[in-house]
CSV table of C-alpha atoms in Angstrom, one decimal:
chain,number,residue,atom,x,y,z
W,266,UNK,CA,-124.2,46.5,153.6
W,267,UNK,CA,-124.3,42.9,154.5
W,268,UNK,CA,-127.4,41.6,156.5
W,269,UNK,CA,-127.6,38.1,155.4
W,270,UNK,CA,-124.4,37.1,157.7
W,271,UNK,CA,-125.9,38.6,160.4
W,272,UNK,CA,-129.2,36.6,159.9
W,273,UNK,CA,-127.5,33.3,159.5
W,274,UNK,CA,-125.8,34.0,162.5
W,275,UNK,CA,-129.3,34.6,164.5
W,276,UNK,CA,-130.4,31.3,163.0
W,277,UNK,CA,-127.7,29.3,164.1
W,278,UNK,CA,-128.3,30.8,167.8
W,279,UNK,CA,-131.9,29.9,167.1
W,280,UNK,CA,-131.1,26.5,166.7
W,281,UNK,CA,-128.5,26.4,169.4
W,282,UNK,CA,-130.9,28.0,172.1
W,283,UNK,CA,-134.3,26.3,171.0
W,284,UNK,CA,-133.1,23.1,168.9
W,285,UNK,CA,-134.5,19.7,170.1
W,286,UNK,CA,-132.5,16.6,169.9
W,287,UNK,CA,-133.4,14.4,166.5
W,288,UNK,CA,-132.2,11.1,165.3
W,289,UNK,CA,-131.3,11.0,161.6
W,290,UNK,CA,-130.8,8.7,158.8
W,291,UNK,CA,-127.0,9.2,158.8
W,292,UNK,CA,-126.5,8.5,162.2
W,293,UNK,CA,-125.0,11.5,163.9
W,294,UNK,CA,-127.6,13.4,165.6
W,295,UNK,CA,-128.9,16.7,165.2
W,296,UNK,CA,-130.6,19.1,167.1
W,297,UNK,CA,-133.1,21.0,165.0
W,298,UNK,CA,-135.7,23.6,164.9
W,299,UNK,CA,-139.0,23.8,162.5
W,300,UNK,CA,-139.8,26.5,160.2
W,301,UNK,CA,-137.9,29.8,159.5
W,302,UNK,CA,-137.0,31.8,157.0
W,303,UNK,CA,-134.6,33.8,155.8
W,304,UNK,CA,-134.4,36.8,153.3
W,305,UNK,CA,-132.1,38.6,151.2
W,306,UNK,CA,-131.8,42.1,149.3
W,307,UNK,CA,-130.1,41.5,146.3
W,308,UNK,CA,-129.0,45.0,146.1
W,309,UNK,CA,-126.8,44.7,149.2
W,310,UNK,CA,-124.7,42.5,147.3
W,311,UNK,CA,-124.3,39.1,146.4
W,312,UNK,CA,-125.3,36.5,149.7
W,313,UNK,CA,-122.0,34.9,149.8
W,314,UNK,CA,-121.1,34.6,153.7
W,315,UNK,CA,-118.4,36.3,154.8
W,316,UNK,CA,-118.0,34.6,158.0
W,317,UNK,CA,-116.1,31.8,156.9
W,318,UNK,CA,-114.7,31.1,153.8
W,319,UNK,CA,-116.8,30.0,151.2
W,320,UNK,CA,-116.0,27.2,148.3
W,321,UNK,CA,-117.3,29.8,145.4
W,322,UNK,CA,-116.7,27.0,142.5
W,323,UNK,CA,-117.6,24.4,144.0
W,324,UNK,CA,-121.1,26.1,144.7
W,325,UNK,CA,-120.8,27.2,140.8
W,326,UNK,CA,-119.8,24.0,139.4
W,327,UNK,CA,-123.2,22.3,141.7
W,328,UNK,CA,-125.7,24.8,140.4
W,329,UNK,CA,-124.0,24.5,136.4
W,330,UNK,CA,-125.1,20.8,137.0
W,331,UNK,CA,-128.4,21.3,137.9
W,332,UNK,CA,-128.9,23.9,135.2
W,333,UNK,CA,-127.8,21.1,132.1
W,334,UNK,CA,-129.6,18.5,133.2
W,335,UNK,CA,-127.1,16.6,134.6
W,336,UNK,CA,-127.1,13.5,137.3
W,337,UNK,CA,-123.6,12.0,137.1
W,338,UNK,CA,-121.3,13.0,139.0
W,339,UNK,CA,-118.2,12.8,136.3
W,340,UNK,CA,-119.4,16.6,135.2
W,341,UNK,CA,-118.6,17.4,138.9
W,342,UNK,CA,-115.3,15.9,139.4
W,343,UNK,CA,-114.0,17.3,135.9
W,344,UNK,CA,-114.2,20.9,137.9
W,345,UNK,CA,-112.9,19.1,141.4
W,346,UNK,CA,-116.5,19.7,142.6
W,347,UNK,CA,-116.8,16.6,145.7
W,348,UNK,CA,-119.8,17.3,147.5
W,349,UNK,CA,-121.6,14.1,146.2
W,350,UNK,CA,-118.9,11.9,146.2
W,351,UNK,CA,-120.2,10.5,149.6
W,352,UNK,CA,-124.0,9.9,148.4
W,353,UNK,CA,-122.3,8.3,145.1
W,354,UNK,CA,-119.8,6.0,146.8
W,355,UNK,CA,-122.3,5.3,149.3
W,356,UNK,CA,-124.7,3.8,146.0
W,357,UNK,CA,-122.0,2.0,144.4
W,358,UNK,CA,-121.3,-0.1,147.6
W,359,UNK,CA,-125.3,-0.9,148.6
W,360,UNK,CA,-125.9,-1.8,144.7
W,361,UNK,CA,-123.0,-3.5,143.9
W,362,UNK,CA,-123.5,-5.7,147.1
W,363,UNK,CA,-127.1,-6.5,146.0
W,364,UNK,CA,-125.7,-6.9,142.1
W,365,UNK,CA,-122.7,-9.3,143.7
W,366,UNK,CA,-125.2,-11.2,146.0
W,367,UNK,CA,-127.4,-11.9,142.4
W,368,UNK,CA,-124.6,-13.1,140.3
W,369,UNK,CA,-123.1,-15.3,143.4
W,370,UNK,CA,-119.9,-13.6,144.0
W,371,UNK,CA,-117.6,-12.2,146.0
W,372,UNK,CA,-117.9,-8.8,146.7
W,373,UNK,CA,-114.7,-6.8,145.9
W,374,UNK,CA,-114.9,-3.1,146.4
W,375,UNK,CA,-112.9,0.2,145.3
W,376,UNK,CA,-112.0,2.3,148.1
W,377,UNK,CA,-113.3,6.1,148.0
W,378,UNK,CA,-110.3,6.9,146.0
W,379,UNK,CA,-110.3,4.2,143.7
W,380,UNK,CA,-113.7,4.3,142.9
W,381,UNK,CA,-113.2,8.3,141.9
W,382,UNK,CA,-110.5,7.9,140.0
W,383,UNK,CA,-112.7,5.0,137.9
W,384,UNK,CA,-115.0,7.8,137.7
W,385,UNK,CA,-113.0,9.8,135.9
W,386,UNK,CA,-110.9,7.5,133.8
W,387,UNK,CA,-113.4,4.9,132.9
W,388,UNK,CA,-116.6,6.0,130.7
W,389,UNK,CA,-118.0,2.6,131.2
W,390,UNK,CA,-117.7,2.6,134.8
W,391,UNK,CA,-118.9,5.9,135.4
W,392,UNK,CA,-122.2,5.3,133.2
W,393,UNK,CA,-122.9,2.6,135.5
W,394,UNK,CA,-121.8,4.0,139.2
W,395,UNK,CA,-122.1,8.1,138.7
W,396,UNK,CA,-124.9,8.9,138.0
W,397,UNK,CA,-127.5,9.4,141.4
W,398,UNK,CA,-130.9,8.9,140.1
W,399,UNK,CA,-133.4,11.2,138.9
W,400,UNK,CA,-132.6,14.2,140.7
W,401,UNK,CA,-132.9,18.0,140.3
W,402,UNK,CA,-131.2,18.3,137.2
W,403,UNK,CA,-133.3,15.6,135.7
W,404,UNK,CA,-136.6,16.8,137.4
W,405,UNK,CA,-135.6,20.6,136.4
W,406,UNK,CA,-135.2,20.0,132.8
W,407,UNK,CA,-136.6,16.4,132.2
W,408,UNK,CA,-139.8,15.9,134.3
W,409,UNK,CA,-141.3,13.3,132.7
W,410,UNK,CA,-144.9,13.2,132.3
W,411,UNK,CA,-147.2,11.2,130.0
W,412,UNK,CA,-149.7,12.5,126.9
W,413,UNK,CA,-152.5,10.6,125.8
W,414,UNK,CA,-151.8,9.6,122.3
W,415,UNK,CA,-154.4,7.1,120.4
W,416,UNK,CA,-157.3,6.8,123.2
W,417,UNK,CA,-155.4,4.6,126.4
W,418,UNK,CA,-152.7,4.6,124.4
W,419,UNK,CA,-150.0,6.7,126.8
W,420,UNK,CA,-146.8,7.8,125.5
W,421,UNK,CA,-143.6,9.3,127.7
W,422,UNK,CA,-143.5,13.5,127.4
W,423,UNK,CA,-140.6,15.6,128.9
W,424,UNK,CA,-141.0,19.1,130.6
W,425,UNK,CA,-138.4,21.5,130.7
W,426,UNK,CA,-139.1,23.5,133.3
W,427,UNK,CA,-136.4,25.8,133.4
W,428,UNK,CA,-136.7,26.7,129.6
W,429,UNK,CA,-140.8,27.0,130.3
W,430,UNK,CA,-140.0,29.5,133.3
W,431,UNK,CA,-137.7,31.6,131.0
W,432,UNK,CA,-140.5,31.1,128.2
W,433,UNK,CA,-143.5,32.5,131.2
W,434,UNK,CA,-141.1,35.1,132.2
W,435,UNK,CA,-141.0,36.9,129.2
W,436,UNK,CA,-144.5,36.1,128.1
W,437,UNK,CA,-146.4,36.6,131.1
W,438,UNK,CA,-144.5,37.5,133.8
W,439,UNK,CA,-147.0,38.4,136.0
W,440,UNK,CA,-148.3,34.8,135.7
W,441,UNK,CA,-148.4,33.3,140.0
W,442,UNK,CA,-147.3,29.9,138.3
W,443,UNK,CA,-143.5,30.6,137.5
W,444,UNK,CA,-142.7,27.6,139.5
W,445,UNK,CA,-139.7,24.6,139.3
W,446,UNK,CA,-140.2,21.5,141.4
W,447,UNK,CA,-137.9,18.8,141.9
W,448,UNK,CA,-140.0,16.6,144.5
W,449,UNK,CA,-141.4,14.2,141.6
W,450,UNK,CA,-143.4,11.6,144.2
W,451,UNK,CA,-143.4,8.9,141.3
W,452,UNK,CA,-139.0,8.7,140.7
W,453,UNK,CA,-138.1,9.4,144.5
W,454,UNK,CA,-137.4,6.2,145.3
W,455,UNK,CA,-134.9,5.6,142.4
W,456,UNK,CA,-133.0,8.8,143.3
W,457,UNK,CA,-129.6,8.3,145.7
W,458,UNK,CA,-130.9,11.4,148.2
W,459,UNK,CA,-134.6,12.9,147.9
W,460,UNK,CA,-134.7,16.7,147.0
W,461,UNK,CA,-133.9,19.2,150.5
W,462,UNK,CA,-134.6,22.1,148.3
W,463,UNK,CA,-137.5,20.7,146.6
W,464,UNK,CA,-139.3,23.4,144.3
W,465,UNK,CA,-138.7,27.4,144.2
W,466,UNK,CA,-141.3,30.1,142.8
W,467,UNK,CA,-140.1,33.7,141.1
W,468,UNK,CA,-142.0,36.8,141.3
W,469,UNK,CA,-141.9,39.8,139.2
W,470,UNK,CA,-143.0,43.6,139.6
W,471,UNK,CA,-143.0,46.5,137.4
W,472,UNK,CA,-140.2,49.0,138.3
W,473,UNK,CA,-140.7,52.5,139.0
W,474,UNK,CA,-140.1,55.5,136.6
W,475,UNK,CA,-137.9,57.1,139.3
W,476,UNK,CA,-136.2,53.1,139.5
W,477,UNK,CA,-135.7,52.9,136.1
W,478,UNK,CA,-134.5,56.4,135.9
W,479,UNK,CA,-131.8,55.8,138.4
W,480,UNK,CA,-130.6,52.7,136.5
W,481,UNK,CA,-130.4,54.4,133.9
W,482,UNK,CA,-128.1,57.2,135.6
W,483,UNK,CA,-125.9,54.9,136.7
W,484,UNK,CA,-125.2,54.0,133.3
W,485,UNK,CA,-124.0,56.9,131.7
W,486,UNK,CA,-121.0,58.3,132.2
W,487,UNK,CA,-122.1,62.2,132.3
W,488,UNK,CA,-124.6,63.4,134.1
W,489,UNK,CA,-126.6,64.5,131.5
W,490,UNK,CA,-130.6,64.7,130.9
W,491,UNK,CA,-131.8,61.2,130.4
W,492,UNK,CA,-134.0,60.8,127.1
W,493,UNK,CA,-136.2,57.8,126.0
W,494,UNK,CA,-133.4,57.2,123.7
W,495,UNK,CA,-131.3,55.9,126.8
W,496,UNK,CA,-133.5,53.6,128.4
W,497,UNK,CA,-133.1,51.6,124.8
W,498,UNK,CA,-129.1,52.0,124.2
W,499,UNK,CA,-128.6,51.0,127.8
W,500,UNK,CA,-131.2,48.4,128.0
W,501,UNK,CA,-132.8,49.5,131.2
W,502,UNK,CA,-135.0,46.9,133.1
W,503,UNK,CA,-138.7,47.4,133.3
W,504,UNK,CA,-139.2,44.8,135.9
W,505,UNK,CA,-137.6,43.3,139.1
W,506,UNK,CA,-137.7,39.8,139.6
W,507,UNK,CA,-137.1,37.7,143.1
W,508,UNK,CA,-137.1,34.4,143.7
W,509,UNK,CA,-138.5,32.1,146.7
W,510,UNK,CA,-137.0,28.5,147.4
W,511,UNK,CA,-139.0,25.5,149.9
W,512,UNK,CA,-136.3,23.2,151.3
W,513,UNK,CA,-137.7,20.6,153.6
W,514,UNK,CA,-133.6,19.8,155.3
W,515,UNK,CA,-131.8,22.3,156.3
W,516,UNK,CA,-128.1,20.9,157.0
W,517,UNK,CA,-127.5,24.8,158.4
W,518,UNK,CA,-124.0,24.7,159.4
W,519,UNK,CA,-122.5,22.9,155.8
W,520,UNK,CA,-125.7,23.2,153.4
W,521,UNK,CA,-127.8,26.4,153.9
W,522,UNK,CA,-124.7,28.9,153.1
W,523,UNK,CA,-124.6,27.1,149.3
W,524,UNK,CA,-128.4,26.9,149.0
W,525,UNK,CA,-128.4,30.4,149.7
W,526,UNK,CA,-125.8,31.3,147.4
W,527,UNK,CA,-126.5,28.8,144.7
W,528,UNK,CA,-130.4,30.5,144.6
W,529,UNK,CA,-129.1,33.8,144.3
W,530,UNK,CA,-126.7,32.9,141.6
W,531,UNK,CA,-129.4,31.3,139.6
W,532,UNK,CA,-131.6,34.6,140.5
W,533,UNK,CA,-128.5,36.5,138.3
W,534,UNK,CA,-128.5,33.9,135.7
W,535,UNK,CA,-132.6,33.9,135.3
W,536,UNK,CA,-132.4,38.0,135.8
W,537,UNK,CA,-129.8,38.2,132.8
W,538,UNK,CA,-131.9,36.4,130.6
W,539,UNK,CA,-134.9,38.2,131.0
W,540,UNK,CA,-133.2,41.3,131.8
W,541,UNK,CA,-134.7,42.3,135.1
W,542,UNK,CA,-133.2,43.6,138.2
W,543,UNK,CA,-132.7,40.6,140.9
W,544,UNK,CA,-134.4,42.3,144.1
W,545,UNK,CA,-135.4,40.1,146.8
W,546,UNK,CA,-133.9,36.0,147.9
W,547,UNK,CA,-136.1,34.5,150.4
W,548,UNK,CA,-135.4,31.1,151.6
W,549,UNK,CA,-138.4,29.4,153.2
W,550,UNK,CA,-137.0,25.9,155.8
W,551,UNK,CA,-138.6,23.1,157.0
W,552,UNK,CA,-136.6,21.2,159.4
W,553,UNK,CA,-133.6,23.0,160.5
W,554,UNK,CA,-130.7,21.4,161.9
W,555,UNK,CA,-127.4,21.1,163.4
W,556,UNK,CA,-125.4,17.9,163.3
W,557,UNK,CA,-124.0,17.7,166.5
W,558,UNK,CA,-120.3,17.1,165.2
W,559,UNK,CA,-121.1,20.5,164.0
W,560,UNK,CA,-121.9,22.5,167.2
W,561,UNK,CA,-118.9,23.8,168.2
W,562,UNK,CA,-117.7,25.3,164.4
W,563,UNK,CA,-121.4,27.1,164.7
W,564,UNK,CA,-120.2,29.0,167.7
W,565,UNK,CA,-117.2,29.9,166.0
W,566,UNK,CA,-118.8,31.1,163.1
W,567,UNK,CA,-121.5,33.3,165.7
W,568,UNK,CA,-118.7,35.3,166.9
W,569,UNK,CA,-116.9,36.4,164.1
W,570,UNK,CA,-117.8,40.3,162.7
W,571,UNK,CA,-118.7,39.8,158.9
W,572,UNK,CA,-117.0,41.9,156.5
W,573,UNK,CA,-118.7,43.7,153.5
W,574,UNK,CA,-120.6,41.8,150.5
W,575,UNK,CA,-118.8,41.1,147.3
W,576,UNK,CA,-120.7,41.7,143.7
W,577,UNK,CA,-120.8,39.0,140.7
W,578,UNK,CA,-119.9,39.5,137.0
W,579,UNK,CA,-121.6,37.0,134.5
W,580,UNK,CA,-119.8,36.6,131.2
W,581,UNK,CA,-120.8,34.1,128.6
W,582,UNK,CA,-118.5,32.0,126.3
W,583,UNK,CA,-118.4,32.6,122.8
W,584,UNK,CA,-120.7,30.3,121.0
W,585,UNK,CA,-120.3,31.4,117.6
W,586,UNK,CA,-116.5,31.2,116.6
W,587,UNK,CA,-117.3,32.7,113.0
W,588,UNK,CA,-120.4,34.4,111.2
W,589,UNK,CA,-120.6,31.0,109.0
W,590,UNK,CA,-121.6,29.0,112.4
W,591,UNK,CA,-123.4,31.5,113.6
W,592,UNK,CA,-125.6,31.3,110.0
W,593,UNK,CA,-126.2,28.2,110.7
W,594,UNK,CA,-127.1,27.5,113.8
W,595,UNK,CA,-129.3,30.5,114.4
W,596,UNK,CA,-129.9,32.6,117.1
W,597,UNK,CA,-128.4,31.5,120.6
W,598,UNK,CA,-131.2,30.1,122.7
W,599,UNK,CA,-130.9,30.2,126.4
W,600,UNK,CA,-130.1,26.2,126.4
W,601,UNK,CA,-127.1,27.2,124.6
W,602,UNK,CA,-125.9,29.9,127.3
W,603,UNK,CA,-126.4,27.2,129.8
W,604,UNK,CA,-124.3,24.6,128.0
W,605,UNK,CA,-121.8,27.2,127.5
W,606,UNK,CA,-121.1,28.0,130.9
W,607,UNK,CA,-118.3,27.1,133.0
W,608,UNK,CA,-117.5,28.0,136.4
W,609,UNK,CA,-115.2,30.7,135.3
W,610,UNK,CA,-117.7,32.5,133.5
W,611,UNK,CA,-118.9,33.6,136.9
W,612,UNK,CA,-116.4,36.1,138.3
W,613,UNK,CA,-116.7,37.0,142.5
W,614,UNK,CA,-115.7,40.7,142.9
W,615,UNK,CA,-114.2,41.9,146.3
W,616,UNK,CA,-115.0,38.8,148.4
W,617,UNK,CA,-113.4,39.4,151.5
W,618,UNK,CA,-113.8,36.3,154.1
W,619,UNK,CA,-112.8,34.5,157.7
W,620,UNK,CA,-110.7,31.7,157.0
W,621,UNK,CA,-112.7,28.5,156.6
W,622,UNK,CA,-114.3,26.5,159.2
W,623,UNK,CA,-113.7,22.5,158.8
W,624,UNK,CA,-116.9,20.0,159.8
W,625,UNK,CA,-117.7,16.6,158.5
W,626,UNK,CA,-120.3,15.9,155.9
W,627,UNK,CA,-122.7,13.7,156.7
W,628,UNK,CA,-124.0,11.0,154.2
C-alpha cells in the first residue's frame, strides 16, 4: 500500500493552488505555503517516492554523514554524493575573497570542477575548503556545551546526542525527552547553511500481546503453537517506536522526498538498535515552498499513478575479522555500527519508480 506518494502529491497541489509569492536568499523565487504536515506508516513500506526516481545512495551516503559526525564534504564525494557541492563552492569563493582581500592579492579561483577534484586529491586543501561549519553532524554528536569546573572556571563538554537517545531508549524509553536538535543558536553563524530540519523527537509504546504474537508468527516457518520460548529465539519486539522531525524549509519539490526518506531510514537504523518495530514517520513543516524554476516538474510529478512501496534490508559490516580482535576491543557499541556503515549495507528491495524528473538546485 503506498499513501505517502499520494500525500506528497496533495501537498504539492497545496502549494500550487494556495502558495503566495516569496523572495528568497538564493534568488529564484518561490511561492510557499506555512505549516503542514505529513505522516507515514512504516508498515506500508519504506517512504521512498515512487513518482519519480529517487537518488537512494545519495540520500544514504547524506544521512551516514550526519550519523559520524561529519562536516566535510570529502566523506560525500568519496561515495559520488554532490548535494553540497553548491553550499561548499559557494564558501570557498566568499572566504577566499575576504582571505585574498587580507593578504593583498589577487584573487584566483578554481572552477566548480577544479575545486572538487582539490577536494578529493588534496588533504590540505580539503581541511581548509570542505568542511561547512558546525552543522548537523557536529550538532548531533558534538554539541558542545560548557561544565563548571573550579568555581567560574568553565571548561568545553561535548554531548552526543545520538549515543544519549540510544542510551534513553533502552533505559527509559517512555521518557518525553528522547530529542536531537541541530539548531545550536550560539555556532549558527559559523555554519555554511542553518539547519531546515532542525531537531526531531522519537516516541515509543508498548506493543500488544496479539502484536507481538503476530510478529512472532511471521517468524516461524510452521504454523505451530507459539511458546514463550519463541518470543526469545526470534527476538520479538516489545515496543514500537516512531519518530517526529521540525523543519523550518521545506525545498518540496528537490528536498522534502530525501528528508522524508533520510528520517525513515534513520527510524530503521535507531529501531534495529533498540529492537523495536518502526511504526509511524511524521514530518512537521514550517515554510513550504516551491522554487518557481520548479513549477512545471511538480505538475509532472502530480499526474503520475505511483507504483507500490519497496522494503529495506540493513546489514552490518563485519567489525571483528578474528576472535583475537574481537577480545580486545570488546563488545561492539553502537558508534562502531555507525562507523561501520557504508551505503551498501542498506539494500532497497522492489523499488519500482517514474523515471526521474530534472530541476535546478538552488544555493
Amino acid at each position: 500500500m503506498n499513501t505517502i506518494d499520494s500525500k506528497y502529491q496533495a501537498l504539492l497541489e497545496d502549494i500550487l493552488d494556495n502558495g503566495v509569492e516569496k523572495q528568497d536568499r538564493t534568488g529564484t523565487g518561490t511561492i510557499s505555503v506555512f505549516g503542514r504536515q505529513i505522516r507515514h506508516k512504516m508498515s506500508q513500506g519504506f517512504p521512498l517516492l515512487t513518482t519519480k526516481k529517487m537518488a537512494w545512495n545519495v540520500m544514504v551516503t547524506e544521512l551516514l554523514w550526519f550519523l559520524r559526525g561529519d562536516t566535510n564534504i570529502k566523506f560525500l564525494l568519496d561515495y559520488d554524493c554532490h548535494i553540497w557541492d553548491g553550499d561548499a563552492y559557494k564558501n570557498y569563493l566568499t572566504k577566499g575573497a575576504k582571505l585574498n582581500e587580507e593578504l593583498g592579492g589577487v584573487p584566483d579561483y578554481y572552477s566548480k570542477e577544479e575545486f572538487i577534484k582539490q577536494i578529493k586529491t588534496d588533504e590540505a586543501f580539503a581541511k581548509q575548503w570542505g568542511d561547512l561549519g558546525p552543522i548537523y553532524g557536529k550538532q548531533w554528536r558534538q554539541w558542545q556545551g560548557w561544565m563548571d569546573m573550579n568555581g567560574n572556571e568553565k571548561g568545553s563538554l561535548w554531548y552526543d546526542q545520538i549515543l544519549q537517545l540510544v542510551h534513553s531508549l533502552k533505559t527509559n524509553p517512555d521518557s518525553r525527552r528522547l530529542m536531537v536538535s541541530a539548531w545550536n543558536v550560539a555556532e549558527l553563524d559559523q555554519m555554511v547553511l542553518p539547519p531546515c530540519h532542525y531537531g526531531f523527537q522519537v516516541y515509543t509504546r508498548e506493543l500488544s500481546e496479539d502484536e507481538r504474537y503476530n510478529l512472532c508468527a511471521a517468524q516461524k516457518s510452521k504454523m505451530t503453537a507459539i511458546s514463550e520460548e519463541d518470543y526469545v529465539k526470534y527476538n520479538i519486539p516489545t515496543r514500537a517506536i516512531s519518530l517526529m522531525w521540525n523543519q523550518r524549509s521545506v525545498d518540496t519539490f528537490l528536498g522534502l522526498p530525501f528528508n522524508i526518506a533520510s528520517y525513515a531510514l534513520l527510524l530503521e537504523i535507531i529501531a534495529k538498535e533498540v529492537n523495536m518495530v518502526p511504526e509511524d514517520l511524521i514530518g512537521n513543516l514550517g515554510d513550504v515552498h516551491l522554487y518557481k524554476n520548479h513549477i512545471e516538474q511538480a505538475k509532472e510529478q502530480i499526474e503520475r499513478e505511483p507504483y507500490s512501496l519497496p522494503t529495506i534490508q540493513i546489514t552490518e559490516r563485519n567489525w571483528y575479522q578474528h576472535e583475537k580482535v574481537k577480545e580486545q576491543l570488546g563488545p561492539k557499541t553502537f558508534r562502531d555500527i555507525i562507523l561501520s556503515y557504508r551505503p551498501d549495507c542498506f539494500e532497497l528491495i522492489g523499488y519500482e519508480s517514474h523515471p526521474k524528473i530534472k530541476a535546478p538546485l538552488s544555493n
